[in-house]
Amino acid sequence: MEQGKFVMDFLRPEVQQEYQDCIYLLMGKIRRFAEQQQTLLHREIISQIVWRLKSEQSILAKLRRKKREKTNANIYRYINDLAGIRIVCLYLDDIDRVRAFLEMLPDIRILKVKDFIKKPKNSGYQSLHMQVQFPNERKVEIQIRTMGMDYWSVMEHELQYKKKSKIGRSLRRELLACANDMHRMDERMQAMRCLLDKQNKDTIE
């Protein structure tokens, strides 16, 4: 091996497997909870669950943005989303249901919660982020959002490279406006569902 060459510990197969085991364990619990909620509420609460492990290129880029030296200690200390799970819900209150479920799990520890739904980023980005730790000390970031929030995030990422163009400022304004429209749509969809739920309940009674 070339002397002085940096070897990223996170990329070792056994380390990657540890993170994947944590992800699969948690995703299994979330899916079972979603099935229970479907039986209880007579509807789905989760549209999609996806996961990923951060790539070497993405890790190094994040270290540069944080102005941190390229060391394994800094990777584990300053990068909290080496492993991630994204949960896409149907309605705003389903996000609260999933969050409450995760907070009750005895085998994970909630390290940090960032609510970008109550307080969106300046860009308009909305999502609930939860950083959790497993008994083996591996950390996983969980992002919980609605389908509308997820669509906005995908499109914002797709248009990211155009923000530095001549239309960059107007593009950022338009993206922010779209994020606000998306949130209002989420609120209206939930209001319609609540109205239908009430009508169904009144019919049964």
Tab-separated table of C-alpha atoms in Angstrom:
chain	number	residue	atom	x	y	z
A	1	MET	CA	0.000	0.000	0.000
A	2	GLU	CA	1.254	3.474	-0.904
A	3	GLN	CA	2.637	5.151	2.205
A	4	GLY	CA	0.670	8.152	3.357
A	5	LYS	CA	-2.398	7.291	1.272
A	6	PHE	CA	-5.628	8.031	3.150
A	7	VAL	CA	-7.803	4.958	3.748
A	8	MET	CA	-11.384	5.760	4.665
A	9	ASP	CA	-12.540	3.527	7.505
A	10	PHE	CA	-16.207	4.009	6.600
A	11	LEU	CA	-15.644	2.262	3.261
A	12	ARG	CA	-14.380	-0.971	4.798
A	13	PRO	CA	-16.870	-3.775	3.949
A	14	GLU	CA	-17.371	-4.784	7.579
A	15	VAL	CA	-18.158	-1.189	8.580
A	16	GLN	CA	-20.566	-0.766	5.677
A	17	GLN	CA	-22.261	-4.000	6.745
A	18	GLU	CA	-22.710	-2.709	10.296
A	19	TYR	CA	-24.478	0.378	8.980
A	20	GLN	CA	-26.632	-1.674	6.627
A	21	ASP	CA	-27.634	-4.004	9.465
A	22	CYS	CA	-28.780	-0.977	11.489
A	23	ILE	CA	-30.723	0.376	8.526
A	24	TYR	CA	-32.429	-2.942	7.745
A	25	LEU	CA	-33.360	-3.432	11.394
A	26	LEU	CA	-34.931	0.004	11.652
A	27	MET	CA	-36.675	-0.174	8.284
A	28	GLY	CA	-38.257	-3.482	9.316
A	29	LYS	CA	-39.660	-1.869	12.472
A	30	ILE	CA	-40.970	1.112	10.501
A	31	ARG	CA	-42.670	-1.111	7.919
A	32	ARG	CA	-44.369	-3.167	10.638
A	33	PHE	CA	-45.550	0.041	12.312
A	34	ALA	CA	-46.925	1.272	8.980
A	35	GLU	CA	-48.835	-1.997	8.550
A	36	GLN	CA	-50.326	-1.641	12.026
A	37	GLN	CA	-51.374	1.924	11.281
A	38	GLN	CA	-52.936	0.848	8.005
A	39	THR	CA	-55.096	-1.661	9.883
A	40	LEU	CA	-56.031	0.950	12.485
A	41	LEU	CA	-56.659	3.908	10.163
A	42	HIS	CA	-57.825	1.973	7.079
A	43	ARG	CA	-55.301	3.807	4.915
A	44	GLU	CA	-51.581	3.941	4.260
A	45	ILE	CA	-49.393	6.431	6.102
A	46	ILE	CA	-46.118	5.822	4.238
A	47	SER	CA	-45.665	6.046	0.485
A	48	GLN	CA	-41.990	5.112	0.258
A	49	ILE	CA	-38.939	4.213	2.336
A	50	VAL	CA	-35.456	4.453	0.805
A	51	TRP	CA	-31.952	4.293	2.243
A	52	ARG	CA	-28.399	5.052	1.241
A	53	LEU	CA	-24.809	5.061	2.457
A	54	LYS	CA	-22.845	8.216	1.679
A	55	SER	CA	-20.299	7.895	-1.132
A	56	GLU	CA	-16.610	8.644	-0.743
A	57	GLN	CA	-16.885	11.645	-3.071
A	58	SER	CA	-19.805	13.071	-1.100
A	59	ILE	CA	-18.004	12.566	2.229
A	60	LEU	CA	-14.861	14.344	1.032
A	61	ALA	CA	-16.923	17.202	-0.408
A	62	LYS	CA	-18.710	17.659	2.902
A	63	LEU	CA	-15.423	17.723	4.812
A	64	ARG	CA	-14.231	20.485	2.487
A	65	ARG	CA	-17.417	22.496	3.021
A	66	LYS	CA	-17.003	22.131	6.775
A	67	LYS	CA	-13.302	23.040	6.411
A	68	ARG	CA	-12.207	19.933	8.285
A	69	GLU	CA	-9.066	17.908	7.777
A	70	LYS	CA	-9.439	14.609	5.960
A	71	THR	CA	-9.238	12.126	8.849
A	72	ASN	CA	-11.393	9.201	9.911
A	73	ALA	CA	-12.000	10.862	13.289
A	74	ASN	CA	-13.383	13.965	11.570
A	75	ILE	CA	-15.599	11.878	9.295
A	76	TYR	CA	-17.306	10.180	12.234
A	77	ARG	CA	-17.417	13.344	14.320
A	78	TYR	CA	-18.648	15.929	11.836
A	79	ILE	CA	-20.639	13.970	9.249
A	80	ASN	CA	-23.867	12.782	10.803
A	81	ASP	CA	-25.520	11.433	7.660
A	82	LEU	CA	-23.064	8.719	6.641
A	83	ALA	CA	-26.111	6.455	6.616
A	84	GLY	CA	-29.581	7.724	5.880
A	85	ILE	CA	-33.200	6.634	5.663
A	86	ARG	CA	-35.856	8.717	3.927
A	87	ILE	CA	-39.487	8.127	4.839
A	88	VAL	CA	-42.072	9.679	2.532
A	89	CYS	CA	-45.484	10.059	4.159
A	90	LEU	CA	-48.868	10.834	2.668
A	91	TYR	CA	-49.994	13.526	5.110
A	92	LEU	CA	-48.459	16.018	7.521
A	93	ASP	CA	-49.857	14.303	10.612
A	94	ASP	CA	-48.377	10.997	9.422
A	95	ILE	CA	-44.957	12.584	9.942
A	96	ASP	CA	-45.908	13.115	13.594
A	97	ARG	CA	-47.044	9.488	13.853
A	98	VAL	CA	-43.727	8.173	12.551
A	99	ARG	CA	-41.736	10.539	14.759
A	100	ALA	CA	-43.643	9.466	17.884
A	101	PHE	CA	-43.053	5.812	16.996
A	102	LEU	CA	-39.316	6.328	16.572
A	103	GLU	CA	-39.078	8.224	19.853
A	104	MET	CA	-40.601	5.257	21.691
A	105	LEU	CA	-38.185	2.634	20.336
A	106	PRO	CA	-36.078	1.316	23.240
A	107	ASP	CA	-33.118	0.155	21.151
A	108	ILE	CA	-32.198	3.483	19.537
A	109	ARG	CA	-31.209	6.788	21.077
A	110	ILE	CA	-32.407	10.077	19.612
A	111	LEU	CA	-29.367	12.353	19.415
A	112	LYS	CA	-30.810	15.327	17.584
A	113	VAL	CA	-34.023	16.489	15.912
A	114	LYS	CA	-34.192	19.289	13.346
A	115	ASP	CA	-37.692	20.338	12.313
A	116	PHE	CA	-37.408	22.045	8.940
A	117	ILE	CA	-41.198	21.822	8.577
A	118	LYS	CA	-41.962	24.216	11.409
A	119	LYS	CA	-38.913	26.287	10.453
A	120	PRO	CA	-37.970	25.685	6.787
A	121	LYS	CA	-34.516	26.467	5.452
A	122	ASN	CA	-34.024	29.762	3.629
A	123	SER	CA	-34.182	27.852	0.353
A	124	GLY	CA	-37.666	26.592	1.196
A	125	TYR	CA	-36.518	23.049	2.046
A	126	GLN	CA	-38.894	21.243	4.394
A	127	SER	CA	-38.367	17.928	6.176
A	128	LEU	CA	-38.043	16.483	9.662
A	129	HIS	CA	-34.522	15.211	10.409
A	130	MET	CA	-33.800	12.804	13.246
A	131	GLN	CA	-30.306	11.639	14.082
A	132	VAL	CA	-30.377	8.318	15.939
A	133	GLN	CA	-27.707	6.062	17.430
A	134	PHE	CA	-27.747	2.282	17.765
A	135	PRO	CA	-26.226	0.158	20.560
A	136	ASN	CA	-23.155	-0.420	18.358
A	137	GLU	CA	-22.727	3.399	18.284
A	138	ARG	CA	-23.462	3.643	14.567
A	139	LYS	CA	-25.506	6.726	13.664
A	140	VAL	CA	-28.246	7.010	11.062
A	141	GLU	CA	-30.022	10.148	9.882
A	142	ILE	CA	-33.751	9.757	9.258
A	143	GLN	CA	-35.560	12.225	7.018
A	144	ILE	CA	-39.363	12.248	7.221
A	145	ARG	CA	-41.384	14.295	4.734
A	146	THR	CA	-44.539	14.340	2.648
A	147	MET	CA	-44.722	13.404	-1.017
A	148	GLY	CA	-44.958	17.098	-1.872
A	149	MET	CA	-41.843	17.958	0.144
A	150	ASP	CA	-39.987	15.071	-1.472
A	151	TYR	CA	-40.929	16.200	-4.982
A	152	TRP	CA	-39.753	19.742	-4.221
A	153	SER	CA	-36.454	18.434	-2.821
A	154	VAL	CA	-35.801	16.288	-5.899
A	155	MET	CA	-36.526	19.178	-8.268
A	156	GLU	CA	-34.471	21.643	-6.200
A	157	HIS	CA	-31.519	19.257	-6.434
A	158	GLU	CA	-32.088	18.848	-10.182
A	159	LEU	CA	-32.001	22.636	-10.687
A	160	GLN	CA	-29.159	23.226	-8.215
A	161	TYR	CA	-26.470	23.734	-10.859
A	162	LYS	CA	-28.556	26.479	-12.527
A	163	LYS	CA	-28.712	28.637	-9.395
A	164	LYS	CA	-25.370	30.211	-10.286
A	165	SER	CA	-26.541	31.210	-13.760
A	166	LYS	CA	-27.877	34.628	-14.788
A	167	ILE	CA	-31.378	33.588	-13.725
A	168	GLY	CA	-30.128	32.174	-10.411
A	169	ARG	CA	-31.744	34.818	-8.192
A	170	SER	CA	-35.160	34.566	-9.826
A	171	LEU	CA	-34.865	30.783	-9.776
A	172	ARG	CA	-34.268	30.796	-6.019
A	173	ARG	CA	-37.289	33.040	-5.501
A	174	GLU	CA	-39.447	30.762	-7.617
A	175	LEU	CA	-38.261	27.652	-5.760
A	176	LEU	CA	-39.115	29.311	-2.444
A	177	ALA	CA	-42.568	30.202	-3.751
A	178	CYS	CA	-43.062	26.611	-4.917
A	179	ALA	CA	-42.071	25.328	-1.460
A	180	ASN	CA	-44.692	27.577	0.134
A	181	ASP	CA	-47.301	26.411	-2.386
A	182	MET	CA	-46.374	22.799	-1.642
A	183	HIS	CA	-46.878	23.300	2.078
A	184	ARG	CA	-50.295	24.865	1.503
A	185	MET	CA	-51.186	21.899	-0.705
A	186	ASP	CA	-50.154	19.489	2.089
A	187	GLU	CA	-52.384	21.387	4.521
A	188	ARG	CA	-55.340	21.333	2.109
A	189	MET	CA	-54.932	17.625	1.381
A	190	GLN	CA	-54.919	16.861	5.092
A	191	ALA	CA	-57.968	19.060	5.646
A	192	MET	CA	-59.851	17.169	2.926
A	193	ARG	CA	-58.867	13.835	4.424
A	194	CYS	CA	-59.981	14.948	7.892
A	195	LEU	CA	-63.326	16.050	6.457
A	196	LEU	CA	-63.813	12.679	4.779
A	197	ASP	CA	-62.808	10.881	7.980
A	198	LYS	CA	-65.415	12.869	9.917
A	199	GLN	CA	-68.113	12.125	7.354
A	200	ASN	CA	-67.316	8.408	7.437
A	201	LYS	CA	-67.407	8.435	11.230
A	202	ASP	CA	-70.765	10.237	11.287
A	203	THR	CA	-72.164	7.739	8.755
A	204	ILE	CA	-71.103	4.764	10.880
A	205	GLU	CA	-72.594	6.295	14.042
